[in-house]
Amino acid sequence: MKTFFYLLSNVGSFLFVTLVLAASQTSLWMQLFGFFPPPNSWVPTLMFFVIYRNAKEGIALTLFTSLAVSTMTVSPTFLFLVTSLSVYLIARYAKHRIFWTGPTYFMGLCAFSSAIFPILYLVFSLIWEKSPVHDFAFFESIVRSLLTALLALPVYYLFLFIDTKTNKKLPTDSGNLLYE
């Protein structure tokens, strides 16, 4: 029962932090900075799942988190879920090819994922939507990626704190990135 409580509090904490970050991206950012592109504030959560969760748990949490965040976007839910899952799988593949420990890797993975998200969204939109997205804001995508990497640093330490408080053990080495 105690293990279930820790798991529930861990998932609930991650979801709460992600929703607060996404809400600040969609509302507070516009009030403070106008039309300057905001960071993709939900991407660090997905990348933390890539690095510090096993595949089953990571995919389930990615779908659950993406479903919650998709309510704050104008994109179709299916398209947002498929794009988020694709970003998760590409980042997971990249993690198995190139990995080092620490926050710099996390920041780089967040920037990379934030950069490929609009490209994948554009491709999937062309495939599945009747009226697909036609314009790709290249420089806005670059700015979002850089801002997402900057946001990832404090979020990384917050997520480590949440994992510590909810008794989630971090992986012991880079070769075995699965929880016990």
Tab-separated table of N, CA and C in Angstrom:
chain	number	residue	atom	x	y	z
A	1	MET	N	0.824	-1.199	0.000
A	1	MET	CA	0.000	0.000	0.000
A	1	MET	C	0.866	1.260	0.000
A	2	LYS	N	1.969	1.209	0.778
A	2	LYS	CA	2.856	2.363	0.842
A	2	LYS	C	3.537	2.599	-0.507
A	3	THR	N	3.908	1.510	-1.196
A	3	THR	CA	4.522	1.629	-2.514
A	3	THR	C	3.551	2.250	-3.508
A	4	PHE	N	2.302	1.842	-3.449
A	4	PHE	CA	1.279	2.410	-4.328
A	4	PHE	C	1.097	3.902	-4.058
A	5	PHE	N	1.131	4.298	-2.787
A	5	PHE	CA	1.011	5.712	-2.433
A	5	PHE	C	2.182	6.511	-2.993
A	6	TYR	N	3.407	5.953	-2.882
A	6	TYR	CA	4.576	6.645	-3.426
A	6	TYR	C	4.483	6.773	-4.948
A	7	LEU	N	4.035	5.712	-5.608
A	7	LEU	CA	3.873	5.757	-7.062
A	7	LEU	C	2.827	6.787	-7.464
A	8	LEU	N	1.706	6.780	-6.765
A	8	LEU	CA	0.635	7.733	-7.056
A	8	LEU	C	1.081	9.166	-6.791
A	9	SER	N	1.809	9.381	-5.706
A	9	SER	CA	2.282	10.734	-5.406
A	9	SER	C	3.350	11.172	-6.401
A	10	ASN	N	4.174	10.239	-6.893
A	10	ASN	CA	5.184	10.575	-7.890
A	10	ASN	C	4.528	10.996	-9.195
A	11	VAL	N	3.610	10.177	-9.686
A	11	VAL	CA	2.917	10.488	-10.944
A	11	VAL	C	2.086	11.758	-10.793
A	12	GLY	N	1.399	11.897	-9.667
A	12	GLY	CA	0.600	13.099	-9.423
A	12	GLY	C	1.445	14.359	-9.364
A	13	SER	N	2.617	14.265	-8.740
A	13	SER	CA	3.513	15.425	-8.660
A	13	SER	C	4.025	15.827	-10.034
A	14	PHE	N	4.425	14.829	-10.835
A	14	PHE	CA	4.890	15.131	-12.186
A	14	PHE	C	3.780	15.760	-13.023
A	15	LEU	N	2.592	15.217	-12.914
A	15	LEU	CA	1.466	15.759	-13.670
A	15	LEU	C	1.143	17.180	-13.224
A	16	PHE	N	1.162	17.419	-11.920
A	16	PHE	CA	0.877	18.752	-11.400
A	16	PHE	C	1.909	19.765	-11.889
A	17	VAL	N	3.191	19.425	-11.780
A	17	VAL	CA	4.246	20.339	-12.236
A	17	VAL	C	4.111	20.598	-13.733
A	18	THR	N	3.832	19.557	-14.499
A	18	THR	CA	3.682	19.721	-15.948
A	18	THR	C	2.501	20.612	-16.292
A	19	LEU	N	1.393	20.422	-15.608
A	19	LEU	CA	0.219	21.259	-15.874
A	19	LEU	C	0.464	22.709	-15.474
A	20	VAL	N	1.170	22.940	-14.380
A	20	VAL	CA	1.500	24.313	-13.981
A	20	VAL	C	2.417	24.952	-15.021
A	21	LEU	N	3.422	24.211	-15.478
A	21	LEU	CA	4.322	24.743	-16.503
A	21	LEU	C	3.585	25.014	-17.811
A	22	ALA	N	2.730	24.091	-18.224
A	22	ALA	CA	1.975	24.282	-19.471
A	22	ALA	C	0.993	25.437	-19.348
A	23	ALA	N	0.371	25.580	-18.185
A	23	ALA	CA	-0.554	26.703	-17.982
A	23	ALA	C	0.192	28.030	-18.019
A	24	SER	N	1.388	28.061	-17.442
A	24	SER	CA	2.161	29.305	-17.496
A	24	SER	C	2.625	29.590	-18.920
A	25	GLN	N	2.884	28.541	-19.700
A	25	GLN	CA	3.270	28.730	-21.101
A	25	GLN	C	2.123	29.309	-21.910
A	26	THR	N	0.913	28.837	-21.661
A	26	THR	CA	-0.213	29.245	-22.493
A	26	THR	C	-0.875	30.535	-22.047
A	27	SER	N	-0.710	30.928	-20.797
A	27	SER	CA	-1.404	32.142	-20.344
A	27	SER	C	-0.458	33.195	-19.777
A	28	LEU	N	0.346	32.836	-18.808
A	28	LEU	CA	1.210	33.812	-18.144
A	28	LEU	C	2.263	34.377	-19.090
A	29	TRP	N	2.826	33.530	-19.935
A	29	TRP	CA	3.863	33.972	-20.864
A	29	TRP	C	3.339	35.088	-21.770
A	30	MET	N	2.133	34.923	-22.265
A	30	MET	CA	1.544	35.925	-23.158
A	30	MET	C	1.368	37.264	-22.442
A	31	GLN	N	1.015	37.218	-21.168
A	31	GLN	CA	0.829	38.451	-20.404
A	31	GLN	C	2.152	39.166	-20.153
A	32	LEU	N	3.217	38.408	-19.952
A	32	LEU	CA	4.512	39.007	-19.625
A	32	LEU	C	5.344	39.367	-20.850
A	33	PHE	N	5.357	38.508	-21.858
A	33	PHE	CA	6.272	38.685	-22.983
A	33	PHE	C	5.583	38.877	-24.326
A	34	GLY	N	4.283	38.952	-24.329
A	34	GLY	CA	3.557	39.180	-25.574
A	34	GLY	C	3.691	38.013	-26.531
A	35	PHE	N	4.006	38.308	-27.782
A	35	PHE	CA	4.058	37.276	-28.814
A	35	PHE	C	5.436	36.650	-28.983
A	36	PHE	N	6.366	36.921	-28.059
A	36	PHE	CA	7.674	36.267	-28.102
A	36	PHE	C	7.464	34.778	-27.840
A	37	PRO	N	8.069	33.898	-28.639
A	37	PRO	CA	7.774	32.464	-28.517
A	37	PRO	C	8.130	31.899	-27.136
A	38	PRO	N	7.203	31.185	-26.523
A	38	PRO	CA	7.473	30.586	-25.209
A	38	PRO	C	8.205	29.254	-25.350
A	39	PRO	N	8.837	28.789	-24.271
A	39	PRO	CA	9.442	27.452	-24.324
A	39	PRO	C	8.352	26.383	-24.321
A	40	ASN	N	8.672	25.238	-24.845
A	40	ASN	CA	7.751	24.097	-24.749
A	40	ASN	C	7.918	23.520	-23.347
A	41	SER	N	7.152	24.018	-22.417
A	41	SER	CA	7.391	23.729	-21.004
A	41	SER	C	7.035	22.312	-20.587
A	42	TRP	N	6.333	21.579	-21.390
A	42	TRP	CA	5.976	20.197	-21.068
A	42	TRP	C	7.012	19.207	-21.575
A	43	VAL	N	7.903	19.632	-22.458
A	43	VAL	CA	8.924	18.744	-23.020
A	43	VAL	C	9.893	18.211	-21.953
A	44	PRO	N	10.342	19.017	-20.979
A	44	PRO	CA	11.238	18.444	-19.962
A	44	PRO	C	10.643	17.259	-19.209
A	45	THR	N	9.349	17.255	-19.006
A	45	THR	CA	8.727	16.108	-18.340
A	45	THR	C	8.869	14.854	-19.193
A	46	LEU	N	8.593	14.973	-20.476
A	46	LEU	CA	8.726	13.813	-21.360
A	46	LEU	C	10.169	13.322	-21.418
A	47	MET	N	11.120	14.251	-21.436
A	47	MET	CA	12.521	13.850	-21.517
A	47	MET	C	13.008	13.232	-20.210
A	48	PHE	N	12.450	13.653	-19.095
A	48	PHE	CA	12.785	13.011	-17.822
A	48	PHE	C	12.287	11.569	-17.835
A	49	PHE	N	11.121	11.347	-18.438
A	49	PHE	CA	10.606	9.983	-18.572
A	49	PHE	C	11.504	9.154	-19.491
A	50	VAL	N	12.040	9.780	-20.535
A	50	VAL	CA	12.941	9.077	-21.449
A	50	VAL	C	14.180	8.595	-20.698
A	51	ILE	N	14.759	9.471	-19.898
A	51	ILE	CA	16.031	9.159	-19.251
A	51	ILE	C	15.860	8.271	-18.020
A	52	TYR	N	14.863	8.551	-17.200
A	52	TYR	CA	14.793	7.930	-15.878
A	52	TYR	C	13.624	6.975	-15.665
A	53	ARG	N	12.983	6.512	-16.709
A	53	ARG	CA	11.906	5.538	-16.568
A	53	ARG	C	12.117	4.411	-17.576
A	54	ASN	N	11.608	3.227	-17.242
A	54	ASN	CA	11.700	2.137	-18.217
A	54	ASN	C	10.693	2.395	-19.338
A	55	ALA	N	10.756	1.591	-20.382
A	55	ALA	CA	9.962	1.870	-21.587
A	55	ALA	C	8.458	1.841	-21.331
A	56	LYS	N	7.969	0.813	-20.629
A	56	LYS	CA	6.517	0.724	-20.382
A	56	LYS	C	6.020	1.898	-19.558
A	57	GLU	N	6.719	2.184	-18.482
A	57	GLU	CA	6.316	3.296	-17.618
A	57	GLU	C	6.433	4.621	-18.358
A	58	GLY	N	7.494	4.778	-19.131
A	58	GLY	CA	7.704	6.017	-19.871
A	58	GLY	C	6.642	6.274	-20.918
A	59	ILE	N	6.269	5.238	-21.664
A	59	ILE	CA	5.235	5.404	-22.692
A	59	ILE	C	3.890	5.712	-22.049
A	60	ALA	N	3.562	4.998	-20.978
A	60	ALA	CA	2.287	5.254	-20.295
A	60	ALA	C	2.239	6.672	-19.736
A	61	LEU	N	3.319	7.099	-19.095
A	61	LEU	CA	3.349	8.453	-18.537
A	61	LEU	C	3.362	9.510	-19.634
A	62	THR	N	4.024	9.221	-20.751
A	62	THR	CA	4.031	10.159	-21.875
A	62	THR	C	2.630	10.337	-22.440
A	63	LEU	N	1.918	9.241	-22.637
A	63	LEU	CA	0.550	9.341	-23.156
A	63	LEU	C	-0.362	10.065	-22.172
A	64	PHE	N	-0.237	9.752	-20.906
A	64	PHE	CA	-1.067	10.386	-19.879
A	64	PHE	C	-0.776	11.886	-19.784
A	65	THR	N	0.501	12.237	-19.754
A	65	THR	CA	0.889	13.649	-19.677
A	65	THR	C	0.486	14.395	-20.941
A	66	SER	N	0.701	13.784	-22.100
A	66	SER	CA	0.338	14.436	-23.363
A	66	SER	C	-1.162	14.650	-23.476
A	67	LEU	N	-1.925	13.694	-22.990
A	67	LEU	CA	-3.379	13.850	-22.996
A	67	LEU	C	-3.798	15.029	-22.119
A	68	ALA	N	-3.167	15.174	-20.959
A	68	ALA	CA	-3.492	16.288	-20.068
A	68	ALA	C	-3.071	17.626	-20.673
A	69	VAL	N	-1.892	17.671	-21.284
A	69	VAL	CA	-1.394	18.926	-21.862
A	69	VAL	C	-2.149	19.279	-23.138
A	70	SER	N	-2.629	18.284	-23.866
A	70	SER	CA	-3.329	18.560	-25.128
A	70	SER	C	-4.602	19.373	-24.920
A	71	THR	N	-5.127	19.378	-23.709
A	71	THR	CA	-6.317	20.189	-23.439
A	71	THR	C	-6.002	21.677	-23.462
A	72	MET	N	-4.726	22.025	-23.398
A	72	MET	CA	-4.327	23.433	-23.398
A	72	MET	C	-3.849	23.901	-24.765
A	73	THR	N	-4.021	23.083	-25.780
A	73	THR	CA	-3.586	23.454	-27.121
A	73	THR	C	-4.782	23.489	-28.065
A	74	VAL	N	-4.565	24.035	-29.237
A	74	VAL	CA	-5.614	24.033	-30.255
A	74	VAL	C	-5.427	22.879	-31.232
A	75	SER	N	-4.368	22.112	-31.049
A	75	SER	CA	-4.132	20.988	-31.956
A	75	SER	C	-5.060	19.828	-31.619
A	76	PRO	N	-5.392	19.023	-32.615
A	76	PRO	CA	-6.220	17.846	-32.353
A	76	PRO	C	-5.516	16.899	-31.373
A	77	THR	N	-6.284	16.315	-30.489
A	77	THR	CA	-5.718	15.466	-29.438
A	77	THR	C	-4.931	14.301	-30.025
A	78	PHE	N	-5.485	13.641	-31.029
A	78	PHE	CA	-4.802	12.502	-31.642
A	78	PHE	C	-3.455	12.917	-32.219
A	79	LEU	N	-3.429	14.038	-32.919
A	79	LEU	CA	-2.199	14.508	-33.539
A	79	LEU	C	-1.154	14.865	-32.486
A	80	PHE	N	-1.592	15.496	-31.400
A	80	PHE	CA	-0.673	15.852	-30.320
A	80	PHE	C	-0.114	14.595	-29.648
A	81	LEU	N	-0.975	13.598	-29.418
A	81	LEU	CA	-0.524	12.354	-28.785
A	81	LEU	C	0.473	11.602	-29.665
A	82	VAL	N	0.176	11.498	-30.943
A	82	VAL	CA	1.067	10.784	-31.861
A	82	VAL	C	2.409	11.504	-31.971
A	83	THR	N	2.385	12.821	-32.053
A	83	THR	CA	3.627	13.576	-32.152
A	83	THR	C	4.439	13.454	-30.869
A	84	SER	N	3.790	13.558	-29.724
A	84	SER	CA	4.501	13.423	-28.448
A	84	SER	C	5.101	12.034	-28.292
A	85	LEU	N	4.356	11.022	-28.664
A	85	LEU	CA	4.868	9.656	-28.572
A	85	LEU	C	6.034	9.446	-29.537
A	86	SER	N	5.961	10.033	-30.710
A	86	SER	CA	7.064	9.936	-31.671
A	86	SER	C	8.311	10.628	-31.141
A	87	VAL	N	8.140	11.797	-30.547
A	87	VAL	CA	9.273	12.501	-29.943
A	87	VAL	C	9.875	11.652	-28.828
A	88	TYR	N	9.014	11.042	-28.015
A	88	TYR	CA	9.490	10.168	-26.935
A	88	TYR	C	10.330	9.022	-27.501
A	89	LEU	N	9.825	8.358	-28.535
A	89	LEU	CA	10.530	7.206	-29.096
A	89	LEU	C	11.842	7.606	-29.765
A	90	ILE	N	11.863	8.729	-30.461
A	90	ILE	CA	13.103	9.209	-31.083
A	90	ILE	C	14.124	9.574	-30.007
A	91	ALA	N	13.679	10.252	-28.956
A	91	ALA	CA	14.592	10.624	-27.875
A	91	ALA	C	15.102	9.388	-27.140
A	92	ARG	N	14.255	8.389	-26.993
A	92	ARG	CA	14.677	7.147	-26.331
A	92	ARG	C	15.736	6.434	-27.179
A	93	TYR	N	15.537	6.429	-28.475
A	93	TYR	CA	16.541	5.848	-29.368
A	93	TYR	C	17.852	6.632	-29.270
A	94	ALA	N	17.753	7.956	-29.265
A	94	ALA	CA	18.950	8.800	-29.157
A	94	ALA	C	19.670	8.554	-27.833
A	95	LYS	N	18.908	8.316	-26.774
A	95	LYS	CA	19.516	8.054	-25.465
A	95	LYS	C	20.348	6.776	-25.496
A	96	HIS	N	19.877	5.781	-26.219
A	96	HIS	CA	20.625	4.525	-26.291
A	96	HIS	C	21.853	4.635	-27.187
A	97	ARG	N	21.887	5.618	-28.045
A	97	ARG	CA	23.043	5.823	-28.921
A	97	ARG	C	24.085	6.734	-28.275
A	98	ILE	N	23.618	7.812	-27.629
A	98	ILE	CA	24.509	8.801	-27.010
A	98	ILE	C	23.962	9.101	-25.629
A	99	PHE	N	24.806	8.973	-24.602
A	99	PHE	CA	24.345	9.267	-23.250
A	99	PHE	C	25.511	9.685	-22.371
A	100	TRP	N	25.268	10.674	-21.531
A	100	TRP	CA	26.158	10.992	-20.420
A	100	TRP	C	25.281	11.479	-19.278
A	101	THR	N	25.771	11.367	-18.079
A	101	THR	CA	24.951	11.712	-16.922
A	101	THR	C	24.983	13.212	-16.665
A	102	GLY	N	23.947	13.689	-16.019
A	102	GLY	CA	23.917	15.075	-15.585
A	102	GLY	C	22.902	15.933	-16.302
A	103	PRO	N	22.788	17.161	-15.829
A	103	PRO	CA	21.771	18.066	-16.369
A	103	PRO	C	22.069	18.572	-17.777
A	104	THR	N	23.330	18.580	-18.198
A	104	THR	CA	23.620	19.080	-19.549
A	104	THR	C	23.032	18.160	-20.618
A	105	TYR	N	23.080	16.858	-20.370
A	105	TYR	CA	22.465	15.920	-21.309
A	105	TYR	C	20.957	16.136	-21.353
A	106	PHE	N	20.369	16.316	-20.180
A	106	PHE	CA	18.928	16.556	-20.090
A	106	PHE	C	18.551	17.822	-20.853
A	107	MET	N	19.333	18.882	-20.691
A	107	MET	CA	19.058	20.138	-21.393
A	107	MET	C	19.189	19.964	-22.904
A	108	GLY	N	20.217	19.258	-23.333
A	108	GLY	CA	20.407	19.023	-24.759
A	108	GLY	C	19.299	18.186	-25.369
A	109	LEU	N	18.880	17.160	-24.629
A	109	LEU	CA	17.790	16.313	-25.111
A	109	LEU	C	16.480	17.097	-25.188
A	110	CYS	N	16.267	17.997	-24.223
A	110	CYS	CA	15.066	18.848	-24.256
A	110	CYS	C	15.095	19.783	-25.461
A	111	ALA	N	16.254	20.377	-25.738
A	111	ALA	CA	16.371	21.273	-26.890
A	111	ALA	C	16.151	20.509	-28.196
A	112	PHE	N	16.755	19.338	-28.310
A	112	PHE	CA	16.594	18.505	-29.505
A	112	PHE	C	15.134	18.118	-29.709
A	113	SER	N	14.496	17.671	-28.648
A	113	SER	CA	13.097	17.238	-28.745
A	113	SER	C	12.164	18.394	-29.053
A	114	SER	N	12.459	19.541	-28.476
A	114	SER	CA	11.651	20.720	-28.756
A	114	SER	C	11.825	21.172	-30.205
A	115	ALA	N	12.992	20.923	-30.774
A	115	ALA	CA	13.240	21.299	-32.170
A	115	ALA	C	12.551	20.349	-33.148
A	116	ILE	N	12.498	19.050	-32.815
A	116	ILE	CA	11.893	18.103	-33.762
A	116	ILE	C	10.374	18.025	-33.623
A	117	PHE	N	9.827	18.490	-32.499
A	117	PHE	CA	8.378	18.405	-32.315
A	117	PHE	C	7.605	19.118	-33.431
A	118	PRO	N	7.918	20.393	-33.769
A	118	PRO	CA	7.130	21.043	-34.828
A	118	PRO	C	7.327	20.411	-36.206
A	119	ILE	N	8.492	19.831	-36.443
A	119	ILE	CA	8.730	19.164	-37.725
A	119	ILE	C	7.850	17.921	-37.832
A	120	LEU	N	7.836	17.121	-36.769
A	120	LEU	CA	6.984	15.930	-36.759
A	120	LEU	C	5.510	16.305	-36.815
A	121	TYR	N	5.149	17.367	-36.107
A	121	TYR	CA	3.757	17.816	-36.123
A	121	TYR	C	3.344	18.215	-37.540
A	122	LEU	N	4.223	18.912	-38.242
A	122	LEU	CA	3.953	19.312	-39.624
A	122	LEU	C	3.773	18.085	-40.523
A	123	VAL	N	4.656	17.112	-40.392
A	123	VAL	CA	4.577	15.899	-41.212
A	123	VAL	C	3.291	15.130	-40.917
A	124	PHE	N	2.996	14.919	-39.634
A	124	PHE	CA	1.780	14.178	-39.277
A	124	PHE	C	0.521	14.948	-39.661
A	125	SER	N	0.586	16.257	-39.606
A	125	SER	CA	-0.550	17.072	-40.019
A	125	SER	C	-0.809	16.910	-41.517
A	126	LEU	N	0.255	16.887	-42.301
A	126	LEU	CA	0.105	16.684	-43.744
A	126	LEU	C	-0.462	15.304	-44.058
A	127	ILE	N	-0.143	14.327	-43.240
A	127	ILE	CA	-0.616	12.959	-43.478
A	127	ILE	C	-2.080	12.795	-43.077
A	128	TRP	N	-2.467	13.289	-41.891
A	128	TRP	CA	-3.766	12.926	-41.333
A	128	TRP	C	-4.847	14.004	-41.365
A	129	GLU	N	-4.496	15.255	-41.481
A	129	GLU	CA	-5.525	16.290	-41.401
A	129	GLU	C	-6.053	16.672	-42.774
A	130	LYS	N	-7.331	17.045	-42.791
A	130	LYS	CA	-7.936	17.521	-44.036
A	130	LYS	C	-7.406	18.898	-44.399
A	131	SER	N	-7.217	19.742	-43.403
A	131	SER	CA	-6.612	21.058	-43.635
A	131	SER	C	-5.322	21.129	-42.808
A	132	PRO	N	-4.219	20.645	-43.391
A	132	PRO	CA	-2.971	20.538	-42.634
A	132	PRO	C	-2.298	21.887	-42.390
A	133	VAL	N	-1.349	21.858	-41.492
A	133	VAL	CA	-0.524	23.027	-41.209
A	133	VAL	C	0.392	23.241	-42.412
A	134	HIS	N	0.495	24.481	-42.884
A	134	HIS	CA	1.328	24.753	-44.055
A	134	HIS	C	2.535	25.619	-43.738
A	135	ASP	N	2.440	26.410	-42.699
A	135	ASP	CA	3.562	27.300	-42.404
A	135	ASP	C	4.402	26.725	-41.265
A	136	PHE	N	5.694	26.782	-41.447
A	136	PHE	CA	6.636	26.304	-40.444
A	136	PHE	C	7.483	27.490	-40.016
A	137	ALA	N	7.340	27.899	-38.786
A	137	ALA	CA	8.083	29.043	-38.256
A	137	ALA	C	9.453	28.556	-37.787
A	138	PHE	N	10.438	28.608	-38.676
A	138	PHE	CA	11.758	28.056	-38.394
A	138	PHE	C	12.444	28.765	-37.230
A	139	PHE	N	12.519	30.092	-37.281
A	139	PHE	CA	13.231	30.829	-36.233
A	139	PHE	C	12.495	30.761	-34.897
A	140	GLU	N	11.184	30.729	-34.947
A	140	GLU	CA	10.412	30.559	-33.717
A	140	GLU	C	10.706	29.197	-33.093
A	141	SER	N	10.861	28.193	-33.925
A	141	SER	CA	11.191	26.856	-33.437
A	141	SER	C	12.569	26.830	-32.771
A	142	ILE	N	13.524	27.538	-33.339
A	142	ILE	CA	14.870	27.611	-32.758
A	142	ILE	C	14.829	28.319	-31.408
A	143	VAL	N	14.108	29.432	-31.333
A	143	VAL	CA	13.997	30.170	-30.065
A	143	VAL	C	13.307	29.314	-29.010
A	144	ARG	N	12.251	28.622	-29.391
A	144	ARG	CA	11.560	27.728	-28.445
A	144	ARG	C	12.502	26.646	-27.921
A	145	SER	N	13.317	26.088	-28.805
A	145	SER	CA	14.250	25.036	-28.394
A	145	SER	C	15.261	25.555	-27.380
A	146	LEU	N	15.797	26.727	-27.643
A	146	LEU	CA	16.777	27.303	-26.716
A	146	LEU	C	16.144	27.651	-25.371
A	147	LEU	N	14.950	28.217	-25.404
A	147	LEU	CA	14.268	28.546	-24.150
A	147	LEU	C	13.857	27.288	-23.386
A	148	THR	N	13.504	26.243	-24.107
A	148	THR	CA	13.167	24.978	-23.451
A	148	THR	C	14.393	24.402	-22.751
A	149	ALA	N	15.557	24.510	-23.383
A	149	ALA	CA	16.793	24.034	-22.749
A	149	ALA	C	17.098	24.826	-21.482
A	150	LEU	N	16.865	26.129	-21.514
A	150	LEU	CA	17.093	26.944	-20.308
A	150	LEU	C	16.111	26.585	-19.195
A	151	LEU	N	14.876	26.339	-19.555
A	151	LEU	CA	13.870	25.949	-18.568
A	151	LEU	C	14.170	24.572	-17.988
A	152	ALA	N	14.818	23.727	-18.769
A	152	ALA	CA	15.062	22.341	-18.349
A	152	ALA	C	15.963	22.246	-17.125
A	153	LEU	N	16.870	23.179	-16.933
A	153	LEU	CA	17.801	23.077	-15.802
A	153	LEU	C	17.099	23.123	-14.446
A	154	PRO	N	16.297	24.145	-14.142
A	154	PRO	CA	15.614	24.113	-12.842
A	154	PRO	C	14.581	22.986	-12.736
A	155	VAL	N	13.952	22.648	-13.855
A	155	VAL	CA	12.960	21.571	-13.843
A	155	VAL	C	13.636	20.231	-13.553
A	156	TYR	N	14.838	20.030	-14.057
A	156	TYR	CA	15.601	18.804	-13.802
A	156	TYR	C	15.800	18.595	-12.304
A	157	TYR	N	16.246	19.628	-11.624
A	157	TYR	CA	16.479	19.502	-10.183
A	157	TYR	C	15.169	19.355	-9.412
A	158	LEU	N	14.110	19.972	-9.886
A	158	LEU	CA	12.801	19.792	-9.259
A	158	LEU	C	12.332	18.343	-9.403
A	159	PHE	N	12.518	17.764	-10.571
A	159	PHE	CA	12.111	16.378	-10.782
A	159	PHE	C	12.961	15.405	-9.967
A	160	LEU	N	14.255	15.684	-9.836
A	160	LEU	CA	15.095	14.847	-8.974
A	160	LEU	C	14.619	14.922	-7.527
A	161	PHE	N	14.228	16.116	-7.097
A	161	PHE	CA	13.702	16.296	-5.739
A	161	PHE	C	12.413	15.489	-5.551
A	162	ILE	N	11.527	15.540	-6.540
A	162	ILE	CA	10.272	14.777	-6.463
A	162	ILE	C	10.562	13.280	-6.390
A	163	ASP	N	11.490	12.803	-7.226
A	163	ASP	CA	11.836	11.381	-7.186
A	163	ASP	C	12.422	10.982	-5.836
A	164	THR	N	13.223	11.843	-5.243
A	164	THR	CA	13.804	11.554	-3.929
A	164	THR	C	12.725	11.491	-2.860
A	165	LYS	N	11.819	12.442	-2.868
A	165	LYS	CA	10.768	12.494	-1.845
A	165	LYS	C	9.749	11.367	-1.984
A	166	THR	N	9.588	10.842	-3.187
A	166	THR	CA	8.620	9.760	-3.390
A	166	THR	C	9.304	8.394	-3.488
A	167	ASN	N	10.538	8.322	-3.002
A	167	ASN	CA	11.309	7.068	-2.931
A	167	ASN	C	11.497	6.381	-4.277
A	168	LYS	N	11.638	7.147	-5.326
A	168	LYS	CA	11.925	6.585	-6.646
A	168	LYS	C	13.443	6.554	-6.778
A	169	LYS	N	14.009	5.383	-6.974
A	169	LYS	CA	15.461	5.253	-7.050
A	169	LYS	C	15.939	5.628	-8.444
A	170	LEU	N	17.005	6.415	-8.491
A	170	LEU	CA	17.597	6.785	-9.770
A	170	LEU	C	18.463	5.642	-10.279
A	171	PRO	N	18.654	5.533	-11.582
A	171	PRO	CA	19.522	4.485	-12.123
A	171	PRO	C	20.942	4.633	-11.587
A	172	THR	N	21.634	3.508	-11.444
A	172	THR	CA	22.977	3.546	-10.869
A	172	THR	C	24.065	3.720	-11.911
A	173	ASP	N	23.824	3.365	-13.149
A	173	ASP	CA	24.824	3.545	-14.195
A	173	ASP	C	24.143	3.866	-15.517
A	174	SER	N	24.938	4.307	-16.480
A	174	SER	CA	24.363	4.729	-17.755
A	174	SER	C	23.963	3.553	-18.633
A	175	GLY	N	24.509	2.378	-18.384
A	175	GLY	CA	24.165	1.228	-19.206
A	175	GLY	C	22.802	0.658	-18.877
A	176	ASN	N	22.406	0.758	-17.624
A	176	ASN	CA	21.115	0.210	-17.210
A	176	ASN	C	20.266	1.348	-16.683
A	177	LEU	N	19.533	1.981	-17.547
A	177	LEU	CA	18.753	3.149	-17.160
A	177	LEU	C	17.338	2.787	-16.761
A	178	LEU	N	17.145	1.594	-16.280
A	178	LEU	CA	15.822	1.171	-15.855
A	178	LEU	C	15.777	1.133	-14.344
A	179	TYR	N	14.621	1.424	-13.816
A	179	TYR	CA	14.455	1.320	-12.374
A	179	TYR	C	14.415	-0.142	-11.975
A	180	GLU	N	14.827	-0.395	-10.782
A	180	GLU	CA	14.817	-1.764	-10.243
A	180	GLU	C	13.389	-2.206	-10.051
